[in-house]
Amino acid sequence: MPHRNAAVFALFCCFIIPLPIISRPAASPPAPAPHIPAIFAFGDSTVDPGNNNHIVTLIRADHLPYGRALPEHAASGRFSDGKLATDYLASALGINDLLPAYLDPTLSDGELLGGASFGSAGSGLDELTANFSNALDIWSQLDYFDEATARIRKVAGERKGGEIVKNGLFLISAGSNDLLYNIYLLPKRMLQFSVSQYLHFLLHNLESVVQRLYSKGARRIMVVGVPPMGCLPLQVTMESLIPNTDHHMLHRHCNNRQNHHCQAYNNGLKALSSNLQANLVGAKVAYLDIYGPLMDMLANPSKYGFEEKSRGCCGSGLVEMGPMCSAVTPTCTDASKFIFWDAVHPSQAANSILANRYAAITLSHLA
């Protein structure tokens, strides 16, 4: 890891983009399809259940109050007060109560038959992103998947192991950190690309990821769009500190420029998923739009059962995340009333909402 000022590094490297929010359901998800035996997740903190606990990085959530809503009230490495959406999805599909981290040394070959997450908080589709945060880059995650499939085939046999991969759900959630690190914080890529060119670069990398997974036997693939980053509490805080004749610094407003970039990326991702669906024989590729639903959530929080939309539960909720959200940081009493747990990551309550959307897309488009 390159040497940096620790405080600055801890602040900027922890801008891990949260899973977006969908409306809170009144009922449980529909009955799971029994022929989806495993989930394999790749990307950033939206799908990292603790892989970063086992690498050298400052981007960790292995300390309280993270995890306080989990059954044992212990931090697992998930950037939430409890479960991630992928945990709820694994439960909805009848696979497991929690989707495990692949790097967890206690993960057995038998448990691996239900899949695992290879995601790493701070990662993205651009290698510079992972280098900046010392996270696992997306290609390293794919290398670990190759290792995992060998373990699966060893314990299940070649035929059954191949069926687990073929019928498993592959979920890719990445891209937000790339925009944050390489355009907004340290715009190194802007020396090479325009914003539109950089978005194309990211989409090209994602296409390569999907094609590599396809070559390894993946056939059910979900690609997740990015949220309106400019409306995340942390980004709103940063926007409020920039002198602007349109608003007072104490007034909190979304960064519309960042949101515009996110919309452009999502439009490209939607088109890419359709193209992949048409050209990868036998594959089902689904795009999950989460920009619109999250914007509606932020505009109408009470409609979804939330009382607070502009800050997280941890600390002031304006800037805290990762090491800044610690056991000595005051937290709200009831995180289920908050859309966000910290300044960038959703609460367990919000993740449970998102999981129902994931389950619906899985069963309607990928089953």
mmCIF file of C-alpha atoms in Angstrom:
data_model
loop_
_atom_site.group_PDB
_atom_site.id
_atom_site.type_symbol
_atom_site.label_atom_id
_atom_site.label_comp_id
_atom_site.label_asym_id
_atom_site.label_seq_id
_atom_site.Cartn_x
_atom_site.Cartn_y
_atom_site.Cartn_z
ATOM 1 C CA MET A 1 0.000 0.000 0.000
ATOM 2 C CA PRO A 2 1.405 3.422 -0.855
ATOM 3 C CA HIS A 3 2.087 5.651 2.131
ATOM 4 C CA ARG A 4 -0.516 8.373 2.722
ATOM 5 C CA ASN A 5 -1.681 10.588 5.471
ATOM 6 C CA ALA A 6 -3.649 8.105 7.590
ATOM 7 C CA ALA A 7 -6.535 10.401 8.406
ATOM 8 C CA VAL A 8 -7.080 11.482 4.819
ATOM 9 C CA PHE A 9 -6.725 7.932 3.602
ATOM 10 C CA ALA A 10 -9.209 6.610 6.131
ATOM 11 C CA LEU A 11 -11.732 9.275 5.186
ATOM 12 C CA PHE A 12 -11.517 9.064 1.418
ATOM 13 C CA CYS A 13 -10.901 5.343 1.047
ATOM 14 C CA CYS A 14 -13.987 4.521 3.037
ATOM 15 C CA PHE A 15 -16.403 6.072 0.573
ATOM 16 C CA ILE A 16 -17.877 2.705 -0.221
ATOM 17 C CA ILE A 17 -21.078 3.112 -2.080
ATOM 18 C CA PRO A 18 -24.092 1.512 -0.542
ATOM 19 C CA LEU A 19 -26.668 -0.712 -1.929
ATOM 20 C CA PRO A 20 -29.641 1.281 -3.100
ATOM 21 C CA ILE A 21 -33.065 1.180 -1.516
ATOM 22 C CA ILE A 22 -36.336 -0.222 -2.768
ATOM 23 C CA SER A 23 -39.740 0.101 -1.084
ATOM 24 C CA ARG A 24 -40.384 -1.842 2.100
ATOM 25 C CA PRO A 25 -42.673 -4.787 1.317
ATOM 26 C CA ALA A 26 -45.736 -5.679 3.315
ATOM 27 C CA ALA A 27 -45.164 -9.386 2.758
ATOM 28 C CA SER A 28 -42.304 -11.830 2.311
ATOM 29 C CA PRO A 29 -40.733 -12.454 -1.116
ATOM 30 C CA PRO A 30 -42.324 -15.087 -3.350
ATOM 31 C CA ALA A 31 -41.349 -18.720 -2.832
ATOM 32 C CA PRO A 32 -37.786 -19.351 -4.043
ATOM 33 C CA ALA A 33 -36.992 -21.292 -7.156
ATOM 34 C CA PRO A 34 -35.326 -24.519 -5.978
ATOM 35 C CA HIS A 35 -33.025 -24.749 -8.979
ATOM 36 C CA ILE A 36 -30.853 -21.763 -7.989
ATOM 37 C CA PRO A 37 -28.457 -23.562 -5.642
ATOM 38 C CA ALA A 38 -25.811 -20.906 -5.073
ATOM 39 C CA ILE A 39 -24.990 -17.193 -5.194
ATOM 40 C CA PHE A 40 -21.619 -15.874 -6.331
ATOM 41 C CA ALA A 41 -21.190 -12.151 -5.723
ATOM 42 C CA PHE A 42 -18.501 -9.776 -6.998
ATOM 43 C CA GLY A 43 -17.850 -6.088 -6.485
ATOM 44 C CA ASP A 44 -17.497 -3.641 -3.605
ATOM 45 C CA SER A 45 -18.859 -3.149 -0.078
ATOM 46 C CA THR A 46 -22.399 -3.662 -1.312
ATOM 47 C CA VAL A 47 -21.575 -7.378 -1.443
ATOM 48 C CA ASP A 48 -18.576 -7.724 0.887
ATOM 49 C CA PRO A 49 -19.543 -9.753 3.986
ATOM 50 C CA GLY A 50 -16.044 -9.586 5.442
ATOM 51 C CA ASN A 51 -13.397 -10.382 2.831
ATOM 52 C CA ASN A 52 -11.568 -7.200 3.772
ATOM 53 C CA ASN A 53 -11.101 -8.598 7.280
ATOM 54 C CA HIS A 54 -8.496 -10.888 5.761
ATOM 55 C CA ILE A 55 -6.440 -8.462 3.668
ATOM 56 C CA VAL A 56 -4.266 -5.481 4.579
ATOM 57 C CA THR A 57 -6.517 -2.474 4.155
ATOM 58 C CA LEU A 58 -7.974 0.350 6.228
ATOM 59 C CA ILE A 59 -11.401 -0.244 4.718
ATOM 60 C CA ARG A 60 -12.822 -2.566 7.331
ATOM 61 C CA ALA A 61 -16.065 -2.955 9.224
ATOM 62 C CA ASP A 62 -14.842 -5.591 11.649
ATOM 63 C CA HIS A 63 -15.658 -3.482 14.697
ATOM 64 C CA LEU A 64 -18.764 -2.361 16.529
ATOM 65 C CA PRO A 65 -21.197 -0.732 16.074
ATOM 66 C CA TYR A 66 -21.135 -2.457 12.660
ATOM 67 C CA GLY A 67 -22.987 -5.739 12.965
ATOM 68 C CA ARG A 68 -24.874 -4.852 16.125
ATOM 69 C CA ALA A 69 -28.155 -6.138 14.617
ATOM 70 C CA LEU A 70 -26.698 -9.516 13.640
ATOM 71 C CA PRO A 71 -27.809 -12.535 15.695
ATOM 72 C CA GLU A 72 -24.651 -12.553 17.822
ATOM 73 C CA HIS A 73 -24.413 -8.744 17.889
ATOM 74 C CA ALA A 74 -20.870 -8.955 16.550
ATOM 75 C CA ALA A 75 -19.187 -7.156 13.676
ATOM 76 C CA SER A 76 -18.642 -9.481 10.717
ATOM 77 C CA GLY A 77 -17.075 -7.077 8.262
ATOM 78 C CA ARG A 78 -20.373 -6.057 6.653
ATOM 79 C CA PHE A 79 -20.781 -2.313 6.194
ATOM 80 C CA SER A 80 -24.163 -2.206 7.893
ATOM 81 C CA ASP A 81 -25.676 -2.576 11.310
ATOM 82 C CA GLY A 82 -26.702 -6.064 10.197
ATOM 83 C CA LYS A 83 -27.286 -8.037 7.036
ATOM 84 C CA LEU A 84 -26.555 -7.104 3.428
ATOM 85 C CA ALA A 85 -29.121 -7.500 0.681
ATOM 86 C CA THR A 86 -27.203 -10.541 -0.602
ATOM 87 C CA ASP A 87 -27.687 -12.204 2.797
ATOM 88 C CA TYR A 88 -31.440 -11.745 2.575
ATOM 89 C CA LEU A 89 -31.389 -12.972 -1.005
ATOM 90 C CA ALA A 90 -29.516 -16.129 -0.018
ATOM 91 C CA SER A 91 -32.144 -16.768 2.645
ATOM 92 C CA ALA A 92 -35.024 -16.070 0.237
ATOM 93 C CA LEU A 93 -33.590 -18.603 -2.205
ATOM 94 C CA GLY A 94 -33.334 -21.188 0.575
ATOM 95 C CA ILE A 95 -29.541 -21.345 0.361
ATOM 96 C CA ASN A 96 -28.264 -19.999 3.666
ATOM 97 C CA ASP A 97 -29.050 -17.379 6.296
ATOM 98 C CA LEU A 98 -25.907 -15.442 5.375
ATOM 99 C CA LEU A 99 -23.813 -15.380 2.210
ATOM 100 C CA PRO A 100 -20.268 -16.092 3.442
ATOM 101 C CA ALA A 101 -17.072 -14.269 2.594
ATOM 102 C CA TYR A 102 -14.832 -16.430 0.435
ATOM 103 C CA LEU A 103 -11.700 -15.398 2.331
ATOM 104 C CA ASP A 104 -13.169 -16.491 5.650
ATOM 105 C CA PRO A 105 -10.756 -19.242 6.721
ATOM 106 C CA THR A 106 -13.596 -21.150 8.388
ATOM 107 C CA LEU A 107 -15.522 -21.526 5.121
ATOM 108 C CA SER A 108 -15.616 -25.243 4.361
ATOM 109 C CA ASP A 109 -15.802 -26.859 0.935
ATOM 110 C CA GLY A 110 -19.265 -28.120 1.813
ATOM 111 C CA GLU A 111 -20.499 -24.655 2.740
ATOM 112 C CA LEU A 112 -19.024 -23.330 -0.502
ATOM 113 C CA LEU A 113 -21.562 -25.381 -2.456
ATOM 114 C CA GLY A 114 -24.089 -22.651 -1.650
ATOM 115 C CA GLY A 115 -21.810 -19.985 -3.066
ATOM 116 C CA ALA A 116 -19.880 -17.111 -1.534
ATOM 117 C CA SER A 117 -19.109 -13.458 -1.980
ATOM 118 C CA PHE A 118 -15.775 -12.413 -3.441
ATOM 119 C CA GLY A 119 -16.573 -8.711 -3.105
ATOM 120 C CA SER A 120 -14.131 -6.329 -1.472
ATOM 121 C CA ALA A 121 -15.089 -2.986 0.051
ATOM 122 C CA GLY A 122 -13.349 -0.202 -1.842
ATOM 123 C CA SER A 123 -13.065 -2.141 -5.087
ATOM 124 C CA GLY A 124 -14.425 -1.332 -8.525
ATOM 125 C CA LEU A 125 -14.148 -2.000 -12.228
ATOM 126 C CA ASP A 126 -10.995 0.097 -12.611
ATOM 127 C CA GLU A 127 -7.740 -1.277 -11.202
ATOM 128 C CA LEU A 128 -6.829 2.198 -9.941
ATOM 129 C CA THR A 129 -9.821 2.068 -7.618
ATOM 130 C CA ALA A 130 -8.681 -1.076 -5.842
ATOM 131 C CA ASN A 131 -5.094 0.178 -5.767
ATOM 132 C CA PHE A 132 -6.191 3.369 -4.068
ATOM 133 C CA SER A 133 -7.992 1.511 -1.280
ATOM 134 C CA ASN A 134 -5.804 -1.611 -1.264
ATOM 135 C CA ALA A 135 -8.893 -3.724 -1.891
ATOM 136 C CA LEU A 136 -9.209 -6.829 -4.025
ATOM 137 C CA ASP A 137 -9.534 -5.736 -7.632
ATOM 138 C CA ILE A 138 -12.231 -7.351 -9.726
ATOM 139 C CA TRP A 139 -9.740 -9.593 -11.538
ATOM 140 C CA SER A 140 -8.382 -10.934 -8.264
ATOM 141 C CA GLN A 141 -11.948 -11.683 -7.247
ATOM 142 C CA LEU A 142 -12.398 -13.678 -10.445
ATOM 143 C CA ASP A 143 -9.160 -15.547 -9.748
ATOM 144 C CA TYR A 144 -10.534 -16.520 -6.352
ATOM 145 C CA PHE A 145 -13.693 -17.715 -8.070
ATOM 146 C CA ASP A 146 -11.592 -20.013 -10.247
ATOM 147 C CA GLU A 147 -10.071 -21.397 -7.060
ATOM 148 C CA ALA A 148 -13.539 -21.796 -5.571
ATOM 149 C CA THR A 149 -14.880 -23.751 -8.532
ATOM 150 C CA ALA A 150 -11.998 -26.189 -8.196
ATOM 151 C CA ARG A 151 -12.977 -26.706 -4.556
ATOM 152 C CA ILE A 152 -16.625 -27.144 -5.511
ATOM 153 C CA ARG A 153 -15.826 -29.751 -8.163
ATOM 154 C CA LYS A 154 -13.534 -31.561 -5.759
ATOM 155 C CA VAL A 155 -16.238 -32.061 -3.149
ATOM 156 C CA ALA A 156 -19.287 -32.338 -5.441
ATOM 157 C CA GLY A 157 -17.760 -34.003 -8.481
ATOM 158 C CA GLU A 158 -17.279 -32.601 -11.966
ATOM 159 C CA ARG A 159 -20.870 -33.029 -13.121
ATOM 160 C CA LYS A 160 -22.639 -31.736 -10.024
ATOM 161 C CA GLY A 161 -20.060 -28.994 -9.561
ATOM 162 C CA GLY A 162 -20.653 -27.827 -13.109
ATOM 163 C CA GLU A 163 -24.416 -27.788 -12.499
ATOM 164 C CA ILE A 164 -23.986 -25.651 -9.380
ATOM 165 C CA VAL A 165 -22.104 -23.060 -11.415
ATOM 166 C CA LYS A 166 -24.481 -23.255 -14.359
ATOM 167 C CA ASN A 167 -27.590 -22.847 -12.213
ATOM 168 C CA GLY A 168 -26.083 -20.450 -9.706
ATOM 169 C CA LEU A 169 -26.813 -16.737 -9.571
ATOM 170 C CA PHE A 170 -23.894 -14.427 -10.391
ATOM 171 C CA LEU A 171 -24.278 -10.910 -9.072
ATOM 172 C CA ILE A 172 -21.974 -8.014 -9.959
ATOM 173 C CA SER A 173 -22.294 -4.785 -7.978
ATOM 174 C CA ALA A 174 -19.564 -2.260 -8.749
ATOM 175 C CA GLY A 175 -18.872 1.067 -10.438
ATOM 176 C CA SER A 176 -19.690 3.676 -7.804
ATOM 177 C CA ASN A 177 -16.241 3.708 -6.231
ATOM 178 C CA ASP A 178 -14.694 4.115 -9.671
ATOM 179 C CA LEU A 179 -16.630 7.326 -10.211
ATOM 180 C CA LEU A 180 -15.920 8.540 -6.701
ATOM 181 C CA TYR A 181 -12.201 7.871 -6.591
ATOM 182 C CA ASN A 182 -11.191 8.546 -10.165
ATOM 183 C CA ILE A 183 -13.442 11.462 -11.106
ATOM 184 C CA TYR A 184 -14.456 13.252 -7.912
ATOM 185 C CA LEU A 185 -11.692 12.742 -5.325
ATOM 186 C CA LEU A 186 -8.463 12.089 -7.225
ATOM 187 C CA PRO A 187 -9.334 12.644 -10.866
ATOM 188 C CA LYS A 188 -6.341 10.829 -12.331
ATOM 189 C CA ARG A 189 -8.411 9.283 -15.085
ATOM 190 C CA MET A 190 -9.542 12.703 -16.211
ATOM 191 C CA LEU A 191 -6.025 13.172 -17.567
ATOM 192 C CA GLN A 192 -6.804 10.339 -19.982
ATOM 193 C CA PHE A 193 -10.561 10.392 -20.518
ATOM 194 C CA SER A 194 -13.536 12.661 -20.660
ATOM 195 C CA VAL A 195 -16.314 11.605 -18.272
ATOM 196 C CA SER A 196 -18.248 9.893 -21.070
ATOM 197 C CA GLN A 197 -15.095 8.082 -22.210
ATOM 198 C CA TYR A 198 -14.428 6.917 -18.665
ATOM 199 C CA LEU A 199 -17.954 5.570 -18.329
ATOM 200 C CA HIS A 200 -17.410 3.640 -21.547
ATOM 201 C CA PHE A 201 -14.120 2.336 -20.126
ATOM 202 C CA LEU A 202 -15.915 1.046 -17.021
ATOM 203 C CA LEU A 203 -18.636 -0.614 -19.077
ATOM 204 C CA HIS A 204 -16.025 -2.265 -21.266
ATOM 205 C CA ASN A 205 -14.371 -3.700 -18.155
ATOM 206 C CA LEU A 206 -17.712 -4.945 -16.862
ATOM 207 C CA GLU A 207 -18.369 -6.627 -20.185
ATOM 208 C CA SER A 208 -15.030 -8.422 -19.843
ATOM 209 C CA VAL A 209 -16.000 -9.569 -16.346
ATOM 210 C CA VAL A 210 -19.289 -11.008 -17.594
ATOM 211 C CA GLN A 211 -17.618 -12.719 -20.524
ATOM 212 C CA ARG A 212 -15.016 -14.309 -18.258
ATOM 213 C CA LEU A 213 -17.703 -15.608 -15.907
ATOM 214 C CA TYR A 214 -19.624 -16.923 -18.903
ATOM 215 C CA SER A 215 -16.522 -18.761 -20.098
ATOM 216 C CA LYS A 216 -16.338 -20.428 -16.666
ATOM 217 C CA GLY A 217 -19.908 -21.682 -16.904
ATOM 218 C CA ALA A 218 -21.996 -18.822 -15.476
ATOM 219 C CA ARG A 219 -25.412 -18.518 -17.120
ATOM 220 C CA ARG A 220 -27.539 -16.471 -14.698
ATOM 221 C CA ILE A 221 -25.989 -13.028 -14.291
ATOM 222 C CA MET A 222 -27.346 -9.893 -12.614
ATOM 223 C CA VAL A 223 -25.608 -6.542 -13.116
ATOM 224 C CA VAL A 224 -26.508 -3.844 -10.614
ATOM 225 C CA GLY A 225 -26.643 -0.173 -11.547
ATOM 226 C CA VAL A 226 -25.215 2.615 -9.423
ATOM 227 C CA PRO A 227 -27.333 4.751 -7.080
ATOM 228 C CA PRO A 228 -27.695 8.550 -7.185
ATOM 229 C CA MET A 229 -24.328 9.086 -5.554
ATOM 230 C CA GLY A 230 -24.822 12.812 -5.307
ATOM 231 C CA CYS A 231 -27.621 12.248 -2.798
ATOM 232 C CA LEU A 232 -25.700 10.027 -0.372
ATOM 233 C CA PRO A 233 -25.295 11.758 3.032
ATOM 234 C CA LEU A 234 -21.524 12.024 2.686
ATOM 235 C CA GLN A 235 -21.693 13.482 -0.806
ATOM 236 C CA VAL A 236 -24.424 15.884 0.261
ATOM 237 C CA THR A 237 -22.174 17.015 3.107
ATOM 238 C CA MET A 238 -19.282 17.610 0.729
ATOM 239 C CA GLU A 239 -21.578 19.490 -1.643
ATOM 240 C CA SER A 240 -22.752 21.743 1.195
ATOM 241 C CA LEU A 241 -19.157 22.781 1.934
ATOM 242 C CA ILE A 242 -18.576 24.101 -1.571
ATOM 243 C CA PRO A 243 -19.369 27.831 -1.890
ATOM 244 C CA ASN A 244 -22.400 28.198 -4.097
ATOM 245 C CA THR A 245 -24.583 31.194 -4.753
ATOM 246 C CA ASP A 246 -27.621 28.923 -5.091
ATOM 247 C CA HIS A 247 -27.692 27.738 -1.491
ATOM 248 C CA HIS A 248 -26.332 28.367 1.973
ATOM 249 C CA MET A 249 -23.569 26.029 3.127
ATOM 250 C CA LEU A 250 -25.780 24.701 5.933
ATOM 251 C CA HIS A 251 -28.485 23.678 3.479
ATOM 252 C CA ARG A 252 -28.087 20.136 2.217
ATOM 253 C CA HIS A 253 -28.546 19.479 -1.482
ATOM 254 C CA CYS A 254 -27.758 16.608 -3.817
ATOM 255 C CA ASN A 255 -24.873 16.971 -6.218
ATOM 256 C CA ASN A 256 -26.755 16.986 -9.514
ATOM 257 C CA ARG A 257 -23.600 16.698 -11.605
ATOM 258 C CA GLN A 258 -22.694 13.405 -9.949
ATOM 259 C CA ASN A 259 -26.250 12.141 -10.325
ATOM 260 C CA HIS A 260 -26.148 12.961 -14.022
ATOM 261 C CA HIS A 261 -23.010 10.839 -14.405
ATOM 262 C CA CYS A 262 -24.710 7.973 -12.581
ATOM 263 C CA GLN A 263 -27.708 8.145 -14.887
ATOM 264 C CA ALA A 264 -25.451 8.099 -17.922
ATOM 265 C CA TYR A 265 -23.594 5.055 -16.610
ATOM 266 C CA ASN A 266 -26.832 3.236 -15.841
ATOM 267 C CA ASN A 267 -28.185 3.908 -19.310
ATOM 268 C CA GLY A 268 -25.039 2.391 -20.764
ATOM 269 C CA LEU A 269 -25.240 -0.568 -18.398
ATOM 270 C CA LYS A 270 -28.831 -1.268 -19.358
ATOM 271 C CA ALA A 271 -27.898 -1.279 -23.048
ATOM 272 C CA LEU A 272 -24.885 -3.483 -22.349
ATOM 273 C CA SER A 273 -26.947 -6.045 -20.452
ATOM 274 C CA SER A 274 -29.373 -6.292 -23.367
ATOM 275 C CA ASN A 275 -26.491 -6.770 -25.779
ATOM 276 C CA LEU A 276 -24.929 -9.472 -23.608
ATOM 277 C CA GLN A 277 -28.286 -11.219 -23.291
ATOM 278 C CA ALA A 278 -28.573 -11.297 -27.069
ATOM 279 C CA ASN A 279 -25.041 -12.524 -27.751
ATOM 280 C CA LEU A 280 -24.175 -14.947 -24.947
ATOM 281 C CA VAL A 281 -25.861 -18.165 -26.017
ATOM 282 C CA GLY A 282 -27.849 -19.769 -23.233
ATOM 283 C CA ALA A 283 -27.200 -16.944 -20.772
ATOM 284 C CA LYS A 284 -29.706 -14.789 -18.934
ATOM 285 C CA VAL A 285 -28.405 -11.319 -18.101
ATOM 286 C CA ALA A 286 -30.575 -9.017 -16.007
ATOM 287 C CA TYR A 287 -29.999 -5.342 -15.279
ATOM 288 C CA LEU A 288 -31.190 -4.072 -11.905
ATOM 289 C CA ASP A 289 -32.139 -0.394 -11.989
ATOM 290 C CA ILE A 290 -31.807 1.096 -8.537
ATOM 291 C CA TYR A 291 -31.397 4.782 -9.319
ATOM 292 C CA GLY A 292 -35.098 5.589 -9.712
ATOM 293 C CA PRO A 293 -36.309 3.588 -6.702
ATOM 294 C CA LEU A 294 -33.719 5.172 -4.423
ATOM 295 C CA MET A 295 -34.632 8.652 -5.586
ATOM 296 C CA ASP A 296 -38.253 7.908 -4.763
ATOM 297 C CA MET A 297 -37.199 6.570 -1.362
ATOM 298 C CA LEU A 298 -35.304 9.772 -0.622
ATOM 299 C CA ALA A 299 -38.186 11.926 -1.820
ATOM 300 C CA ASN A 300 -40.811 9.992 0.156
ATOM 301 C CA PRO A 301 -39.157 8.254 3.133
ATOM 302 C CA SER A 302 -42.358 7.888 5.159
ATOM 303 C CA LYS A 303 -43.929 6.010 2.266
ATOM 304 C CA TYR A 304 -41.381 3.273 2.934
ATOM 305 C CA GLY A 305 -41.465 3.379 6.720
ATOM 306 C CA PHE A 306 -38.391 5.548 7.323
ATOM 307 C CA GLU A 307 -38.134 8.735 9.355
ATOM 308 C CA GLU A 308 -34.610 9.909 8.452
ATOM 309 C CA LYS A 309 -33.235 10.215 4.931
ATOM 310 C CA SER A 310 -30.427 12.783 5.011
ATOM 311 C CA ARG A 311 -28.020 11.300 7.548
ATOM 312 C CA GLY A 312 -26.882 7.948 8.842
ATOM 313 C CA CYS A 313 -27.503 6.381 12.238
ATOM 314 C CA CYS A 314 -23.825 6.333 13.229
ATOM 315 C CA GLY A 315 -22.446 9.528 14.750
ATOM 316 C CA SER A 316 -23.614 12.732 13.131
ATOM 317 C CA GLY A 317 -24.504 10.645 10.097
ATOM 318 C CA LEU A 318 -22.878 13.253 7.878
ATOM 319 C CA VAL A 319 -19.328 11.932 7.396
ATOM 320 C CA GLU A 320 -18.779 8.835 9.556
ATOM 321 C CA MET A 321 -17.988 5.486 7.965
ATOM 322 C CA GLY A 322 -15.438 2.695 8.405
ATOM 323 C CA PRO A 323 -12.921 3.593 11.130
ATOM 324 C CA MET A 324 -14.799 6.826 11.835
ATOM 325 C CA CYS A 325 -17.837 4.791 12.877
ATOM 326 C CA SER A 326 -16.471 2.972 15.910
ATOM 327 C CA ALA A 327 -17.512 1.570 19.259
ATOM 328 C CA VAL A 328 -17.041 5.000 20.856
ATOM 329 C CA THR A 329 -19.152 6.774 18.234
ATOM 330 C CA PRO A 330 -22.692 7.599 19.411
ATOM 331 C CA THR A 331 -25.387 5.901 17.350
ATOM 332 C CA CYS A 332 -29.129 6.261 17.016
ATOM 333 C CA THR A 333 -31.380 4.045 19.100
ATOM 334 C CA ASP A 334 -33.413 2.564 16.247
ATOM 335 C CA ALA A 335 -31.521 2.151 12.981
ATOM 336 C CA SER A 336 -34.616 0.711 11.288
ATOM 337 C CA LYS A 337 -35.970 4.251 11.045
ATOM 338 C CA PHE A 338 -32.913 5.341 9.048
ATOM 339 C CA ILE A 339 -32.323 4.699 5.356
ATOM 340 C CA PHE A 340 -28.582 4.885 5.976
ATOM 341 C CA TRP A 341 -26.565 3.203 8.691
ATOM 342 C CA ASP A 342 -23.469 5.379 8.235
ATOM 343 C CA ALA A 343 -22.840 8.262 5.869
ATOM 344 C CA VAL A 344 -22.810 6.008 2.812
ATOM 345 C CA HIS A 345 -24.143 2.543 3.648
ATOM 346 C CA PRO A 346 -27.760 1.497 4.121
ATOM 347 C CA SER A 347 -29.194 0.111 7.307
ATOM 348 C CA GLN A 348 -30.183 -3.525 7.663
ATOM 349 C CA ALA A 349 -33.820 -2.427 7.297
ATOM 350 C CA ALA A 350 -33.028 -0.827 3.941
ATOM 351 C CA ASN A 351 -31.057 -3.881 2.832
ATOM 352 C CA SER A 352 -34.026 -6.110 3.583
ATOM 353 C CA ILE A 353 -36.120 -3.959 1.267
ATOM 354 C CA LEU A 354 -33.580 -4.162 -1.509
ATOM 355 C CA ALA A 355 -33.348 -7.930 -1.165
ATOM 356 C CA ASN A 356 -36.994 -8.335 -2.092
ATOM 357 C CA ARG A 357 -36.339 -6.458 -5.318
ATOM 358 C CA TYR A 358 -33.324 -8.670 -5.997
ATOM 359 C CA ALA A 359 -35.417 -11.762 -5.381
ATOM 360 C CA ALA A 360 -38.162 -10.536 -7.708
ATOM 361 C CA ILE A 361 -35.686 -9.842 -10.522
ATOM 362 C CA THR A 362 -34.013 -13.208 -9.953
ATOM 363 C CA LEU A 363 -37.237 -15.170 -10.148
ATOM 364 C CA SER A 364 -38.782 -13.219 -13.017
ATOM 365 C CA HIS A 365 -35.744 -12.830 -15.286
ATOM 366 C CA LEU A 366 -33.118 -15.349 -14.240
ATOM 367 C CA ALA A 367 -34.972 -18.434 -12.997
#
